[in-house]
Amino acid sequence: MDLKEEDILGADIGRHWYYRAKSAALRRAVASLRPRHVLDVGAGSGFFSRHLLERTDATAALCVDTGYPSDRDDSSNGKPVRFRRTIGAVDCNLVLMMDVLEHVDNDCGLVRRYADKVPPGAHFLVTVPAFRFLWSGHDVFLEHKRRYRLDEIEAVLRAAGLEIVRGSYYFGFVFPLAAAIRLASRNSSEPRTNLQRHGALANGVLTAACMAELPLFPINRLAGLSAFVLARKP
């Protein structure tokens, strides 16, 4: 998860249209799995794993991030949340990599490293920013190394030894507006974020547009701002 975005939104992150919609898409993507133990890689504050603990039957979360100053234990909705800098083998049935792989040099290597730590049958839910032509100062600000087409991120996961269950794009309804904004500024390499707090009206309209897209989310392989891929360790 992009910690710089968390810093910008602070306590309002759960009410921002982008994170509300992304959390809803996450729940939809893993609903059939009935996740119990969640491993959240590059978790930051653990926003997405906490969301699953609060809104699903998931019972525990292990958040891993090399940026943590130290290990600690917490809870969410009365369920344990552990924060660790490093881990060994772990028993979990869902691994989250939410906007992580675009930050590392060896994306396939990172997936393979954690695939080796979880049991066969564990699922991976991976999200990454979509389409190279949308590269802008926003990516520079967030220290991204790349953006992906859906087939590209699926190829990375296959190369890491995972089986693809399904993949799709999300944020397709807001894609034309966002693409126009990104394309207008893509010649600038100046680091700057497009993320901002909105008033209640704008936030509500954008949230409604993204929620209306959810029924089409599982079959959208055409366009969107984010690529979602569900994969499985054989």
PDB file of C-alpha atoms in Angstrom:
ATOM      1  CA  MET A   1       0.000   0.000   0.000  1.00  0.00           C
ATOM      2  CA  ASP A   2       1.235   3.490  -0.820  1.00  0.00           C
ATOM      3  CA  LEU A   3       2.146   5.047   2.520  1.00  0.00           C
ATOM      4  CA  LYS A   4       2.404   8.506   0.971  1.00  0.00           C
ATOM      5  CA  GLU A   5      -1.287   8.335   0.114  1.00  0.00           C
ATOM      6  CA  GLU A   6      -2.096   7.275   3.662  1.00  0.00           C
ATOM      7  CA  ASP A   7      -0.145  10.277   4.930  1.00  0.00           C
ATOM      8  CA  ILE A   8      -2.155  12.621   2.699  1.00  0.00           C
ATOM      9  CA  LEU A   9      -5.582  11.278   3.680  1.00  0.00           C
ATOM     10  CA  GLY A  10      -4.868  10.412   7.303  1.00  0.00           C
ATOM     11  CA  ALA A  11      -7.909   9.312   9.287  1.00  0.00           C
ATOM     12  CA  ASP A  12     -10.166  10.116   6.304  1.00  0.00           C
ATOM     13  CA  ILE A  13      -8.705   7.341   4.150  1.00  0.00           C
ATOM     14  CA  GLY A  14     -11.649   5.003   4.744  1.00  0.00           C
ATOM     15  CA  ARG A  15     -14.093   7.655   3.545  1.00  0.00           C
ATOM     16  CA  HIS A  16     -12.195   8.656   0.401  1.00  0.00           C
ATOM     17  CA  TRP A  17     -13.928   7.467  -2.777  1.00  0.00           C
ATOM     18  CA  TYR A  18     -10.853   5.662  -4.114  1.00  0.00           C
ATOM     19  CA  TYR A  19     -10.240   3.585  -1.010  1.00  0.00           C
ATOM     20  CA  ARG A  20     -13.919   2.940  -0.356  1.00  0.00           C
ATOM     21  CA  ALA A  21     -14.299   1.613  -3.884  1.00  0.00           C
ATOM     22  CA  LYS A  22     -11.063  -0.384  -3.793  1.00  0.00           C
ATOM     23  CA  SER A  23     -12.076  -2.001  -0.511  1.00  0.00           C
ATOM     24  CA  ALA A  24     -15.440  -2.975  -2.004  1.00  0.00           C
ATOM     25  CA  ALA A  25     -13.701  -4.479  -5.040  1.00  0.00           C
ATOM     26  CA  LEU A  26     -11.351  -6.398  -2.743  1.00  0.00           C
ATOM     27  CA  ARG A  27     -14.283  -7.895  -0.817  1.00  0.00           C
ATOM     28  CA  ARG A  28     -15.967  -8.893  -4.050  1.00  0.00           C
ATOM     29  CA  ALA A  29     -12.771 -10.438  -5.447  1.00  0.00           C
ATOM     30  CA  VAL A  30     -12.230 -12.718  -2.430  1.00  0.00           C
ATOM     31  CA  ALA A  31     -15.829 -13.317  -1.313  1.00  0.00           C
ATOM     32  CA  SER A  32     -15.981 -16.866  -2.651  1.00  0.00           C
ATOM     33  CA  LEU A  33     -12.749 -17.790  -0.842  1.00  0.00           C
ATOM     34  CA  ARG A  34     -14.065 -17.073   2.644  1.00  0.00           C
ATOM     35  CA  PRO A  35     -10.567 -15.963   3.775  1.00  0.00           C
ATOM     36  CA  ARG A  36      -9.632 -16.783   7.360  1.00  0.00           C
ATOM     37  CA  HIS A  37      -5.942 -16.008   7.902  1.00  0.00           C
ATOM     38  CA  VAL A  38      -4.631 -13.077   5.848  1.00  0.00           C
ATOM     39  CA  LEU A  39      -1.002 -12.316   5.021  1.00  0.00           C
ATOM     40  CA  ASP A  40      -0.739  -8.664   3.928  1.00  0.00           C
ATOM     41  CA  VAL A  41       2.590  -7.980   2.145  1.00  0.00           C
ATOM     42  CA  GLY A  42       3.776  -4.368   1.961  1.00  0.00           C
ATOM     43  CA  ALA A  43       0.853  -3.643   4.227  1.00  0.00           C
ATOM     44  CA  GLY A  44       1.678  -0.197   5.607  1.00  0.00           C
ATOM     45  CA  SER A  45      -0.979   0.524   8.232  1.00  0.00           C
ATOM     46  CA  GLY A  46      -2.773  -2.698   7.322  1.00  0.00           C
ATOM     47  CA  PHE A  47      -5.757  -0.778   5.944  1.00  0.00           C
ATOM     48  CA  PHE A  48      -6.947  -3.538   3.589  1.00  0.00           C
ATOM     49  CA  SER A  49      -6.398  -6.477   5.938  1.00  0.00           C
ATOM     50  CA  ARG A  50      -8.122  -4.544   8.734  1.00  0.00           C
ATOM     51  CA  HIS A  51     -11.005  -3.942   6.342  1.00  0.00           C
ATOM     52  CA  LEU A  52     -11.354  -7.685   5.785  1.00  0.00           C
ATOM     53  CA  LEU A  53     -11.259  -8.341   9.521  1.00  0.00           C
ATOM     54  CA  GLU A  54     -14.032  -5.805  10.042  1.00  0.00           C
ATOM     55  CA  ARG A  55     -16.250  -6.734   7.087  1.00  0.00           C
ATOM     56  CA  THR A  56     -15.748 -10.496   6.569  1.00  0.00           C
ATOM     57  CA  ASP A  57     -15.293 -13.690   8.571  1.00  0.00           C
ATOM     58  CA  ALA A  58     -11.490 -13.418   8.392  1.00  0.00           C
ATOM     59  CA  THR A  59     -10.100 -14.176  11.850  1.00  0.00           C
ATOM     60  CA  ALA A  60      -6.503 -12.870  11.852  1.00  0.00           C
ATOM     61  CA  ALA A  61      -4.038 -10.805   9.833  1.00  0.00           C
ATOM     62  CA  LEU A  62      -0.261 -10.766   9.589  1.00  0.00           C
ATOM     63  CA  CYS A  63       1.061  -7.525   8.098  1.00  0.00           C
ATOM     64  CA  VAL A  64       4.599  -7.506   6.710  1.00  0.00           C
ATOM     65  CA  ASP A  65       6.506  -4.381   5.736  1.00  0.00           C
ATOM     66  CA  THR A  66      10.221  -3.623   5.867  1.00  0.00           C
ATOM     67  CA  GLY A  67       9.344  -0.033   6.746  1.00  0.00           C
ATOM     68  CA  TYR A  68       8.097  -0.877  10.234  1.00  0.00           C
ATOM     69  CA  PRO A  69      10.401   0.465  12.956  1.00  0.00           C
ATOM     70  CA  SER A  70       9.759  -2.649  15.079  1.00  0.00           C
ATOM     71  CA  ASP A  71       7.443  -5.619  15.448  1.00  0.00           C
ATOM     72  CA  ARG A  72       4.181  -5.115  17.313  1.00  0.00           C
ATOM     73  CA  ASP A  73       0.794  -6.693  17.948  1.00  0.00           C
ATOM     74  CA  ASP A  74      -2.578  -5.001  17.625  1.00  0.00           C
ATOM     75  CA  SER A  75      -6.203  -5.923  17.025  1.00  0.00           C
ATOM     76  CA  SER A  76      -9.081  -4.931  14.764  1.00  0.00           C
ATOM     77  CA  ASN A  77     -12.696  -5.783  15.458  1.00  0.00           C
ATOM     78  CA  GLY A  78     -11.445  -7.913  18.328  1.00  0.00           C
ATOM     79  CA  LYS A  79      -9.247  -9.974  15.970  1.00  0.00           C
ATOM     80  CA  PRO A  80      -5.435 -10.135  16.113  1.00  0.00           C
ATOM     81  CA  VAL A  81      -3.326  -8.066  13.726  1.00  0.00           C
ATOM     82  CA  ARG A  82       0.428  -8.673  13.890  1.00  0.00           C
ATOM     83  CA  PHE A  83       2.936  -6.304  12.308  1.00  0.00           C
ATOM     84  CA  ARG A  84       6.314  -7.778  11.377  1.00  0.00           C
ATOM     85  CA  ARG A  85       9.383  -6.616   9.445  1.00  0.00           C
ATOM     86  CA  THR A  86      10.164 -10.149   8.250  1.00  0.00           C
ATOM     87  CA  ILE A  87       8.484 -13.557   8.497  1.00  0.00           C
ATOM     88  CA  GLY A  88       9.205 -17.245   7.993  1.00  0.00           C
ATOM     89  CA  ALA A  89       6.740 -19.870   6.848  1.00  0.00           C
ATOM     90  CA  VAL A  90       3.146 -18.928   7.641  1.00  0.00           C
ATOM     91  CA  ASP A  91      -0.193 -20.724   7.552  1.00  0.00           C
ATOM     92  CA  CYS A  92      -2.614 -18.498   5.652  1.00  0.00           C
ATOM     93  CA  ASN A  93      -5.179 -18.921   2.895  1.00  0.00           C
ATOM     94  CA  LEU A  94      -5.065 -15.404   1.424  1.00  0.00           C
ATOM     95  CA  VAL A  95      -2.054 -13.247   0.560  1.00  0.00           C
ATOM     96  CA  LEU A  96      -2.686  -9.579  -0.237  1.00  0.00           C
ATOM     97  CA  MET A  97      -0.270  -7.577  -2.371  1.00  0.00           C
ATOM     98  CA  MET A  98      -2.146  -4.315  -2.753  1.00  0.00           C
ATOM     99  CA  ASP A  99      -0.171  -1.830  -4.871  1.00  0.00           C
ATOM    100  CA  VAL A 100       3.172  -3.343  -3.926  1.00  0.00           C
ATOM    101  CA  LEU A 101       4.803  -4.905  -6.987  1.00  0.00           C
ATOM    102  CA  GLU A 102       5.136  -1.636  -8.914  1.00  0.00           C
ATOM    103  CA  HIS A 103       7.556  -0.432  -6.212  1.00  0.00           C
ATOM    104  CA  VAL A 104      10.176  -3.189  -6.453  1.00  0.00           C
ATOM    105  CA  ASP A 105      12.878  -4.002  -8.989  1.00  0.00           C
ATOM    106  CA  ASN A 106      12.154  -7.737  -9.073  1.00  0.00           C
ATOM    107  CA  ASP A 107       8.395  -8.154  -8.979  1.00  0.00           C
ATOM    108  CA  CYS A 108       8.455 -11.844  -9.899  1.00  0.00           C
ATOM    109  CA  GLY A 109      11.102 -12.529  -7.255  1.00  0.00           C
ATOM    110  CA  LEU A 110       9.022 -10.892  -4.525  1.00  0.00           C
ATOM    111  CA  VAL A 111       5.952 -12.952  -5.399  1.00  0.00           C
ATOM    112  CA  ARG A 112       8.017 -16.154  -5.519  1.00  0.00           C
ATOM    113  CA  ARG A 113       9.584 -15.351  -2.126  1.00  0.00           C
ATOM    114  CA  TYR A 114       6.189 -15.195  -0.433  1.00  0.00           C
ATOM    115  CA  ALA A 115       4.741 -18.068  -2.442  1.00  0.00           C
ATOM    116  CA  ASP A 116       7.472 -20.198  -0.851  1.00  0.00           C
ATOM    117  CA  LYS A 117       6.250 -19.185   2.622  1.00  0.00           C
ATOM    118  CA  VAL A 118       2.573 -20.170   2.299  1.00  0.00           C
ATOM    119  CA  PRO A 119       0.879 -23.571   1.917  1.00  0.00           C
ATOM    120  CA  PRO A 120      -0.374 -25.011  -1.383  1.00  0.00           C
ATOM    121  CA  GLY A 121      -3.856 -23.801  -2.187  1.00  0.00           C
ATOM    122  CA  ALA A 122      -3.303 -20.325  -0.751  1.00  0.00           C
ATOM    123  CA  HIS A 123      -4.694 -17.535  -2.925  1.00  0.00           C
ATOM    124  CA  PHE A 124      -2.971 -14.281  -3.843  1.00  0.00           C
ATOM    125  CA  LEU A 125      -4.907 -11.088  -4.528  1.00  0.00           C
ATOM    126  CA  VAL A 126      -2.634  -8.639  -6.347  1.00  0.00           C
ATOM    127  CA  THR A 127      -3.395  -5.089  -7.463  1.00  0.00           C
ATOM    128  CA  VAL A 128      -1.156  -2.811  -9.529  1.00  0.00           C
ATOM    129  CA  PRO A 129      -1.587   0.496 -11.397  1.00  0.00           C
ATOM    130  CA  ALA A 130      -2.633  -0.052 -15.007  1.00  0.00           C
ATOM    131  CA  PHE A 131      -1.265   1.061 -18.386  1.00  0.00           C
ATOM    132  CA  ARG A 132       2.116   2.621 -19.082  1.00  0.00           C
ATOM    133  CA  PHE A 133       0.610   5.447 -21.113  1.00  0.00           C
ATOM    134  CA  LEU A 134      -0.917   6.765 -17.853  1.00  0.00           C
ATOM    135  CA  TRP A 135       2.539   7.325 -16.370  1.00  0.00           C
ATOM    136  CA  SER A 136       2.742  10.805 -14.822  1.00  0.00           C
ATOM    137  CA  GLY A 137       4.242  12.791 -11.991  1.00  0.00           C
ATOM    138  CA  HIS A 138       1.852  10.916  -9.704  1.00  0.00           C
ATOM    139  CA  ASP A 139       3.835   7.718 -10.321  1.00  0.00           C
ATOM    140  CA  VAL A 140       7.097   9.575  -9.752  1.00  0.00           C
ATOM    141  CA  PHE A 141       5.731  10.956  -6.472  1.00  0.00           C
ATOM    142  CA  LEU A 142       4.750   7.467  -5.304  1.00  0.00           C
ATOM    143  CA  GLU A 143       8.130   6.053  -6.418  1.00  0.00           C
ATOM    144  CA  HIS A 144       6.635   3.585  -8.869  1.00  0.00           C
ATOM    145  CA  LYS A 145       8.917   1.701 -11.231  1.00  0.00           C
ATOM    146  CA  ARG A 146       6.271   0.613 -13.728  1.00  0.00           C
ATOM    147  CA  ARG A 147       2.587   0.292 -14.597  1.00  0.00           C
ATOM    148  CA  TYR A 148       1.083  -2.908 -16.012  1.00  0.00           C
ATOM    149  CA  ARG A 149      -1.364  -4.206 -18.570  1.00  0.00           C
ATOM    150  CA  LEU A 150      -3.496  -7.018 -17.202  1.00  0.00           C
ATOM    151  CA  ASP A 151      -1.716  -9.659 -19.271  1.00  0.00           C
ATOM    152  CA  GLU A 152       1.655  -8.375 -18.037  1.00  0.00           C
ATOM    153  CA  ILE A 153       0.882  -8.753 -14.341  1.00  0.00           C
ATOM    154  CA  GLU A 154      -0.693 -12.145 -14.986  1.00  0.00           C
ATOM    155  CA  ALA A 155       2.545 -13.200 -16.726  1.00  0.00           C
ATOM    156  CA  VAL A 156       4.559 -12.091 -13.677  1.00  0.00           C
ATOM    157  CA  LEU A 157       2.425 -14.225 -11.369  1.00  0.00           C
ATOM    158  CA  ARG A 158       2.655 -17.251 -13.671  1.00  0.00           C
ATOM    159  CA  ALA A 159       6.439 -16.872 -13.823  1.00  0.00           C
ATOM    160  CA  ALA A 160       6.445 -16.906 -10.007  1.00  0.00           C
ATOM    161  CA  GLY A 161       4.721 -20.296 -10.073  1.00  0.00           C
ATOM    162  CA  LEU A 162       1.109 -19.267  -9.454  1.00  0.00           C
ATOM    163  CA  GLU A 163      -2.013 -20.264 -11.358  1.00  0.00           C
ATOM    164  CA  ILE A 164      -4.260 -17.425 -12.527  1.00  0.00           C
ATOM    165  CA  VAL A 165      -7.835 -17.734 -11.290  1.00  0.00           C
ATOM    166  CA  ARG A 166      -9.124 -14.521 -12.850  1.00  0.00           C
ATOM    167  CA  GLY A 167      -8.037 -10.990 -13.653  1.00  0.00           C
ATOM    168  CA  SER A 168      -9.816  -7.747 -14.431  1.00  0.00           C
ATOM    169  CA  TYR A 169      -9.509  -3.977 -14.424  1.00  0.00           C
ATOM    170  CA  TYR A 170     -11.298  -1.686 -11.989  1.00  0.00           C
ATOM    171  CA  PHE A 171     -12.033   2.046 -11.929  1.00  0.00           C
ATOM    172  CA  GLY A 172     -13.211   1.784 -15.517  1.00  0.00           C
ATOM    173  CA  PHE A 173     -16.099   4.256 -15.133  1.00  0.00           C
ATOM    174  CA  VAL A 174     -13.707   7.011 -14.006  1.00  0.00           C
ATOM    175  CA  PHE A 175     -10.988   5.901 -16.432  1.00  0.00           C
ATOM    176  CA  PRO A 176     -11.761   8.477 -19.193  1.00  0.00           C
ATOM    177  CA  LEU A 177     -11.600  11.425 -16.780  1.00  0.00           C
ATOM    178  CA  ALA A 178      -8.479  10.185 -15.021  1.00  0.00           C
ATOM    179  CA  ALA A 179      -6.779   9.347 -18.324  1.00  0.00           C
ATOM    180  CA  ALA A 180      -7.462  12.841 -19.657  1.00  0.00           C
ATOM    181  CA  ILE A 181      -5.917  14.382 -16.549  1.00  0.00           C
ATOM    182  CA  ARG A 182      -2.884  12.080 -16.662  1.00  0.00           C
ATOM    183  CA  LEU A 183      -2.299  12.569 -20.396  1.00  0.00           C
ATOM    184  CA  ALA A 184      -2.457  16.332 -20.024  1.00  0.00           C
ATOM    185  CA  SER A 185       0.466  16.232 -17.608  1.00  0.00           C
ATOM    186  CA  ARG A 186       2.405  13.151 -18.696  1.00  0.00           C
ATOM    187  CA  ASN A 187       5.254  15.158 -20.229  1.00  0.00           C
ATOM    188  CA  SER A 188       6.065  16.442 -16.772  1.00  0.00           C
ATOM    189  CA  SER A 189       8.318  14.294 -14.598  1.00  0.00           C
ATOM    190  CA  GLU A 190       7.819  16.560 -11.592  1.00  0.00           C
ATOM    191  CA  PRO A 191       6.746  14.452  -8.598  1.00  0.00           C
ATOM    192  CA  ARG A 192       3.212  15.428  -7.616  1.00  0.00           C
ATOM    193  CA  THR A 193       0.186  13.528  -6.406  1.00  0.00           C
ATOM    194  CA  ASN A 194      -3.246  13.499  -8.002  1.00  0.00           C
ATOM    195  CA  LEU A 195      -4.762  12.247  -4.768  1.00  0.00           C
ATOM    196  CA  GLN A 196      -6.641  14.852  -2.783  1.00  0.00           C
ATOM    197  CA  ARG A 197      -9.430  15.222  -0.308  1.00  0.00           C
ATOM    198  CA  HIS A 198     -12.766  16.067  -1.906  1.00  0.00           C
ATOM    199  CA  GLY A 199     -15.890  17.751  -0.679  1.00  0.00           C
ATOM    200  CA  ALA A 200     -18.876  15.590   0.250  1.00  0.00           C
ATOM    201  CA  LEU A 201     -20.586  16.047  -3.135  1.00  0.00           C
ATOM    202  CA  ALA A 202     -17.590  15.151  -5.308  1.00  0.00           C
ATOM    203  CA  ASN A 203     -16.622  12.287  -3.028  1.00  0.00           C
ATOM    204  CA  GLY A 204     -20.175  10.951  -3.122  1.00  0.00           C
ATOM    205  CA  VAL A 205     -20.457  11.149  -6.921  1.00  0.00           C
ATOM    206  CA  LEU A 206     -17.123   9.401  -7.493  1.00  0.00           C
ATOM    207  CA  THR A 207     -17.973   6.737  -4.925  1.00  0.00           C
ATOM    208  CA  ALA A 208     -21.345   6.098  -6.569  1.00  0.00           C
ATOM    209  CA  ALA A 209     -19.746   5.798 -10.025  1.00  0.00           C
ATOM    210  CA  CYS A 210     -17.251   3.213  -8.807  1.00  0.00           C
ATOM    211  CA  MET A 211     -19.851   1.244  -6.841  1.00  0.00           C
ATOM    212  CA  ALA A 212     -22.083   1.143  -9.927  1.00  0.00           C
ATOM    213  CA  GLU A 213     -19.207  -0.519 -11.753  1.00  0.00           C
ATOM    214  CA  LEU A 214     -18.921  -3.426  -9.312  1.00  0.00           C
ATOM    215  CA  PRO A 215     -21.312  -5.789 -11.182  1.00  0.00           C
ATOM    216  CA  LEU A 216     -19.072  -5.464 -14.272  1.00  0.00           C
ATOM    217  CA  PHE A 217     -15.802  -5.618 -12.351  1.00  0.00           C
ATOM    218  CA  PRO A 218     -15.237  -9.418 -12.670  1.00  0.00           C
ATOM    219  CA  ILE A 219     -15.487  -9.325 -16.485  1.00  0.00           C
ATOM    220  CA  ASN A 220     -13.774  -6.022 -17.288  1.00  0.00           C
ATOM    221  CA  ARG A 221     -10.596  -6.868 -19.202  1.00  0.00           C
ATOM    222  CA  LEU A 222     -10.814  -3.690 -21.278  1.00  0.00           C
ATOM    223  CA  ALA A 223      -9.703  -0.689 -19.213  1.00  0.00           C
ATOM    224  CA  GLY A 224      -9.360   0.747 -15.736  1.00  0.00           C
ATOM    225  CA  LEU A 225      -6.914   2.508 -13.452  1.00  0.00           C
ATOM    226  CA  SER A 226      -6.041  -0.647 -11.490  1.00  0.00           C
ATOM    227  CA  ALA A 227      -5.490  -4.263 -12.462  1.00  0.00           C
ATOM    228  CA  PHE A 228      -6.760  -6.907 -10.029  1.00  0.00           C
ATOM    229  CA  VAL A 229      -5.538 -10.495 -10.305  1.00  0.00           C
ATOM    230  CA  LEU A 230      -6.570 -13.447  -8.170  1.00  0.00           C
ATOM    231  CA  ALA A 231      -4.060 -16.308  -8.350  1.00  0.00           C
ATOM    232  CA  ARG A 232      -3.488 -19.577  -6.521  1.00  0.00           C
ATOM    233  CA  LYS A 233      -0.445 -21.503  -5.369  1.00  0.00           C
ATOM    234  CA  PRO A 234      -0.732 -25.008  -6.852  1.00  0.00           C
TER     235      PRO A 234
END
